[in-house]
Short mmCIF file of C-alpha atoms and ligand atoms in Angstrom, two decimals:
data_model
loop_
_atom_site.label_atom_id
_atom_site.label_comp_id
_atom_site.label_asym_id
_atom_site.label_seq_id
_atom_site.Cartn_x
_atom_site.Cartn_y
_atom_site.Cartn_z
CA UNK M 1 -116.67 48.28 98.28
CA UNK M 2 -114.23 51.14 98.63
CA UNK M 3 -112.69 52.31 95.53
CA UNK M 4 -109.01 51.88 95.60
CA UNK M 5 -108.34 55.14 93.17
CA UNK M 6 -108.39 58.45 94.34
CA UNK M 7 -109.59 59.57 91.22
CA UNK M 8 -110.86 58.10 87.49
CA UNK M 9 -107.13 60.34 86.45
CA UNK M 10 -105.45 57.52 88.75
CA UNK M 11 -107.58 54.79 87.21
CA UNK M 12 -106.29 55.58 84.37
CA UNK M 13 -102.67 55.95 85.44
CA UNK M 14 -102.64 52.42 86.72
CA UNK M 15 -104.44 50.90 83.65
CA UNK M 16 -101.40 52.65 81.41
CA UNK M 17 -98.86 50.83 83.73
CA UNK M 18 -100.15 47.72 83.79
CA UNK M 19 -100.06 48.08 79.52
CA UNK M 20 -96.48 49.26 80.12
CA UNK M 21 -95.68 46.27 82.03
CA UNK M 22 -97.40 44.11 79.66
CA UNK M 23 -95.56 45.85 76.42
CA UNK M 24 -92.71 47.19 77.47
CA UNK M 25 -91.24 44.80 79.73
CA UNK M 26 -92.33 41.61 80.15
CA UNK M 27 -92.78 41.08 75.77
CA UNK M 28 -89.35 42.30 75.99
CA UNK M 29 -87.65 39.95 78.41
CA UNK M 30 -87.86 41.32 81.34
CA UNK M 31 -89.16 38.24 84.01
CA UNK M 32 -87.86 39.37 87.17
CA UNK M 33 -90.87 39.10 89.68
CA UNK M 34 -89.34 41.77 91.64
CA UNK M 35 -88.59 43.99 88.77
CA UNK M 36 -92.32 43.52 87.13
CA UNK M 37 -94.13 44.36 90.65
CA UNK M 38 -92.13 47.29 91.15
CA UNK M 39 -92.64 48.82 87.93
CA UNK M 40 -96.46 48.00 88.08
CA UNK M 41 -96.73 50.04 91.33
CA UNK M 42 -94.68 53.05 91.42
CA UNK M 43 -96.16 55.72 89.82
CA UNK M 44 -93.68 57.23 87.16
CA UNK M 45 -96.18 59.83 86.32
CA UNK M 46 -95.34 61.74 90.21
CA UNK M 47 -91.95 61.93 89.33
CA UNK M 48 -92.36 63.96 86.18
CA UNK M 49 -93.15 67.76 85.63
CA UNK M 50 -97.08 67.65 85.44
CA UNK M 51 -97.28 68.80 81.34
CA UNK M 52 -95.43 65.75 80.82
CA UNK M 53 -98.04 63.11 82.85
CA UNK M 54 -99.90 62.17 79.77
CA UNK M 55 -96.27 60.47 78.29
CA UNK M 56 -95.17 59.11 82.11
CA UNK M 57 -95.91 55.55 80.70
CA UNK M 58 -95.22 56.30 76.85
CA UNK M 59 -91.85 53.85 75.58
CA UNK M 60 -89.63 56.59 75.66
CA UNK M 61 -87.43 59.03 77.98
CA UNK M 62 -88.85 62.27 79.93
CA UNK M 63 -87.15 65.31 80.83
CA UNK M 64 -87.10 66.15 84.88
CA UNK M 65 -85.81 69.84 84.55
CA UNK M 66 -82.03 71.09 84.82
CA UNK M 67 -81.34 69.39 81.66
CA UNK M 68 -81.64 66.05 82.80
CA UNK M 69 -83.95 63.02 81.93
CA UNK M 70 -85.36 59.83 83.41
CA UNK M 71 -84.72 56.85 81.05
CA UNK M 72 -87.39 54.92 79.03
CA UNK M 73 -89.16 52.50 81.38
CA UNK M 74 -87.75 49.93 79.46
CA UNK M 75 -83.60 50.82 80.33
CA UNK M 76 -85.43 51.48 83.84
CA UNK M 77 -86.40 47.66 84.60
CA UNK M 78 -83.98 45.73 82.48
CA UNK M 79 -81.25 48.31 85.20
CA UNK M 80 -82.91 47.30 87.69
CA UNK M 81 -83.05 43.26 87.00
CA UNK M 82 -79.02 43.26 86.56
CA UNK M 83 -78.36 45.06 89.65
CA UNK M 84 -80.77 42.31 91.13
CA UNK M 85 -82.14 43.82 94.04
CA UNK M 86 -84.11 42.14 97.00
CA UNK M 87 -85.62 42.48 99.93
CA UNK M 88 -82.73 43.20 102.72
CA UNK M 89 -80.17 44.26 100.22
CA UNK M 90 -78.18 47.21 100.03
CA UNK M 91 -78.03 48.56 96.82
CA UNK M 92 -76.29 52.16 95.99
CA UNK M 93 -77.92 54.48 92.59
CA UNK M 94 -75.62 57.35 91.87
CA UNK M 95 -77.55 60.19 89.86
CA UNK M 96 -81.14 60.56 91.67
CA UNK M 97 -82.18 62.73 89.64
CA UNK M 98 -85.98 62.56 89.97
CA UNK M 99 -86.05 59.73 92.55
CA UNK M 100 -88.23 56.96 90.22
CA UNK M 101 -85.43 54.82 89.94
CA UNK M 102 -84.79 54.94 93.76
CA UNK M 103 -88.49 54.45 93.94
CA UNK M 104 -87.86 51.70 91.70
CA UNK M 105 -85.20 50.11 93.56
CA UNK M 106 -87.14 50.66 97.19
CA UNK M 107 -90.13 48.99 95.95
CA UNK M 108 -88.35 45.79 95.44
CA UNK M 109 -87.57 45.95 98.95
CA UNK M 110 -83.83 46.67 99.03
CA UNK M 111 -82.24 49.15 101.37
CA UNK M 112 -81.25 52.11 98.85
CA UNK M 113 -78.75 54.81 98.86
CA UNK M 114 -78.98 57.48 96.17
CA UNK M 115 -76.88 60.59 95.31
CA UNK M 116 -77.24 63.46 93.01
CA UNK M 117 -74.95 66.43 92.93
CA UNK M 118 -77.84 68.95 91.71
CA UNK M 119 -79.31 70.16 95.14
CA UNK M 120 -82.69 71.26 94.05
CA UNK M 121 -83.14 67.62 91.93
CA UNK M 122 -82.14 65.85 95.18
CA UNK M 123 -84.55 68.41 97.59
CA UNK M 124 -87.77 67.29 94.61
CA UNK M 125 -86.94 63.80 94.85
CA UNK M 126 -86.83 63.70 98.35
CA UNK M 127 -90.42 65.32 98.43
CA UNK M 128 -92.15 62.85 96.21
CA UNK M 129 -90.50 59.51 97.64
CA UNK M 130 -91.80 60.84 101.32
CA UNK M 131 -95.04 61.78 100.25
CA UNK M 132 -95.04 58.09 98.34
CA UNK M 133 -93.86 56.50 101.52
CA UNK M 134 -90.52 54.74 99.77
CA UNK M 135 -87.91 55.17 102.61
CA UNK M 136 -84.46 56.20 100.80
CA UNK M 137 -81.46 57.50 102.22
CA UNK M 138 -80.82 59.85 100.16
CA UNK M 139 -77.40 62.92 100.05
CA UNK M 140 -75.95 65.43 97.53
CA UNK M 141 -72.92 65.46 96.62
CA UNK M 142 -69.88 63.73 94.04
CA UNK M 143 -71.05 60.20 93.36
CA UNK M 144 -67.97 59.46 91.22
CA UNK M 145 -66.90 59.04 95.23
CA UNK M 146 -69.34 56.25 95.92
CA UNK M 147 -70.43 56.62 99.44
CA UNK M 148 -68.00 55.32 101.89
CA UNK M 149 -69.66 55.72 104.91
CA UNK M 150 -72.27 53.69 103.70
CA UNK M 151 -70.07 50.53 101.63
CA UNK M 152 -70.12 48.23 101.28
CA UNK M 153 -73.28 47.29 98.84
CA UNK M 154 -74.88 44.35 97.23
CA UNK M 155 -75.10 46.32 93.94
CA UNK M 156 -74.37 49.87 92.17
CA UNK M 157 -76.56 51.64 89.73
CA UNK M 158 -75.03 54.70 88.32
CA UNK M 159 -77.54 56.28 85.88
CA UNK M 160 -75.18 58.91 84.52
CA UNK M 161 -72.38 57.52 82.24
CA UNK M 162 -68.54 58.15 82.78
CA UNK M 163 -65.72 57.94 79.96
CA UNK M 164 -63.95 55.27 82.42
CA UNK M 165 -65.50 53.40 85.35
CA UNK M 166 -64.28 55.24 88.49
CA UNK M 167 -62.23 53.12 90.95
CA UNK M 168 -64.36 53.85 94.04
CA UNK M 169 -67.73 51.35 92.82
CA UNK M 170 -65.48 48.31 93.06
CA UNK M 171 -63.94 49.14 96.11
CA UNK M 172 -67.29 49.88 97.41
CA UNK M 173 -68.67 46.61 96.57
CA UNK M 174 -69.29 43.45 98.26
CA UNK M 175 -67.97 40.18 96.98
CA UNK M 176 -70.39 38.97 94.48
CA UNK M 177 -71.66 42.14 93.93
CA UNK M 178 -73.23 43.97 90.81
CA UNK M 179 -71.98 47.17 88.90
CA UNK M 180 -74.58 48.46 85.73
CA UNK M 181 -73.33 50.89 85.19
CA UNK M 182 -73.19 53.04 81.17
CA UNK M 183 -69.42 53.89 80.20
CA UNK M 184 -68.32 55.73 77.13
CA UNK M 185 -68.69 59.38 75.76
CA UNK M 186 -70.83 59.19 72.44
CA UNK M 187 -71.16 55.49 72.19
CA UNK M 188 -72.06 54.65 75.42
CA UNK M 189 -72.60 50.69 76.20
CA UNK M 190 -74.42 49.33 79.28
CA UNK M 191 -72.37 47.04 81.54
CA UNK M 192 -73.13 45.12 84.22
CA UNK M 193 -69.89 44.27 86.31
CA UNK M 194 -69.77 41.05 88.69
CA UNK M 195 -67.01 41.50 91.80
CA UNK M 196 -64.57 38.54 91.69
CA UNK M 197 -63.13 36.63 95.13
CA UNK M 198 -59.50 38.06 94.19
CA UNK M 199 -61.54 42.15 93.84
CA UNK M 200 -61.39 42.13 89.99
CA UNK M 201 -64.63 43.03 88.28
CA UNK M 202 -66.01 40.84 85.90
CA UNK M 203 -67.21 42.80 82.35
CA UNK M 204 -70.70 41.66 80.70
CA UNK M 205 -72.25 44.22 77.65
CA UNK M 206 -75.99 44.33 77.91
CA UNK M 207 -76.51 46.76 75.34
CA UNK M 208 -76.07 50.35 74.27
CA UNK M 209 -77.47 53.58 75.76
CA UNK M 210 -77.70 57.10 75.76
CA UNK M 211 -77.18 58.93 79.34
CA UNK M 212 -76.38 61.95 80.53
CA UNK M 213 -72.80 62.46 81.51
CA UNK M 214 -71.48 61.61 84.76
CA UNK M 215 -69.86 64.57 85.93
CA UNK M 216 -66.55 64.52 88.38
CA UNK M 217 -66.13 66.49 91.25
CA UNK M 218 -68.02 69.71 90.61
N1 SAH Z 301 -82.01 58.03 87.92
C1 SAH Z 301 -82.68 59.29 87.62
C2 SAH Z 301 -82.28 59.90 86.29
C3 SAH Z 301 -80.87 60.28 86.30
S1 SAH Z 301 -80.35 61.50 85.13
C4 SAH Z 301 -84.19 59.15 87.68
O1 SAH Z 301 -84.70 58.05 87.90
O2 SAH Z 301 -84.86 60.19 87.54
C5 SAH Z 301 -78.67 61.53 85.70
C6 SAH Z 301 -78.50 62.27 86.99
O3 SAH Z 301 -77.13 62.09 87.39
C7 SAH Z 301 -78.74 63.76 86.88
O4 SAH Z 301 -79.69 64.15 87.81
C8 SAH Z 301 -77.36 64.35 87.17
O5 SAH Z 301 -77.42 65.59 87.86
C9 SAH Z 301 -76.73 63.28 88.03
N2 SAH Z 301 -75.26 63.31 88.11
C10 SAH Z 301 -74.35 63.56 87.14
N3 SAH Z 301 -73.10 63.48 87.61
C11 SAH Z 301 -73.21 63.17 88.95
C12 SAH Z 301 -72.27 62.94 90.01
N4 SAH Z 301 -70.95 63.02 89.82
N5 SAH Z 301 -72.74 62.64 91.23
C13 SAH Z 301 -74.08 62.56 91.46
N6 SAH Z 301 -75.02 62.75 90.52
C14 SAH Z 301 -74.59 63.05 89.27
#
């Protein structure tokens, strides 16, 4: 039989995932199917400079150059299972950064829509989702703005945290539809907002977080 690794360095790879799924998910409550498969197969360690490979599937966060950093696998999935994605959704992430959570987000199926306002984070991203094969639509620019041409969506994921929420994610929203979303400057606290028949938001804490600002129209 045909090995299914490139290499023993991908062997290994997968084996650390798998333990990351194992330890740093599913022990901790995460039980979305969806959530679990996706985070077993996309590999976090092609989304990461290449001195920092040997941590890809370490319990913490990992810097992705211009100052910015992809969150702890952990924060990853349990974002991912409030925004509840599926196949045939349309979910939006604001704040691409190095594309895993995108990759994240496409491997559950869903139709995804990311934006990052750093140009040379987007142009990386883009190169390692299309040589993965994870089909995102992907644009630079303000995501404080949402993306109107695209509303509305099944969920939001912004993985940069604002002092306030910004109007445009609810308006951008279907009914029904999920917010997570950090908010705060120091302290920041996790939410994950539920749109309401009459266009309110409903608030729910998950827990608290540490993200890189959210930045307004720069
Ligand atoms: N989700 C990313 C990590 C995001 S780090 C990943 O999986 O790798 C937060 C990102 O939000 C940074 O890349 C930062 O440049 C971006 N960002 C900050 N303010 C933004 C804004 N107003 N619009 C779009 N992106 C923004």
């Amino acid at each position: 039989m045909k090995n299914r690794f490139q290499s023993g360095e991908e062997e290994r790879y997968h084996r650390q995932r798998e333990h990351m799924g194992a330890e740093q998910l599913f022990n901790r409550g995460i039980r979305s199917e969806h959530v679990l498969a996706a985070m077993r197969e996309v590999p976090r360690h092609r989304f990461v400079p290449p001195e920092d490979r040997p941590l890809a599937y370490a319990d913490g966060p990992l810097p992705i150059g211009k100052g910015q950093t992809i969150s702890q696998p952990y924060v990853v999935a349990a974002m991912t299972e409030a925004v509840d994605p599926a196949p045939g959704k349309r979910i939006l992430e604001v704040g691409t950064g190095s594309g895993y959570q995108a990759a994240v987000l496409a491997a559950t199926g869903a139709e995804v829509y990311s934006i990052e306002r750093i140009p040379e984070l987007a142009a990386s991203a883009r190169k390692v989702l299309e040589s993965l094969g994870y089909a995102v639509h992907l644009s630079v620019g303000d995501g404080t703005l949402g993306w109107a041409g695209a509303a509305p969506f099944d969920g939001i994921l912004v993985t940069a945290a604002p002092k306030e929420l910004p109007p445009s994610f609810a308006e951008q929203l279907v009914e029904g539809g999920r917010l997570v979303i950090p908010v705060g400057a120091l302290d920041q606290t996790l939410y994950r907002y539920v749109k309401l028949p009459d266009g309110e938001l409903r608030a729910e804490a998950l827990f608290s977080v540490r993200f890189v600002p959210l930045r307004k129209g720069e």
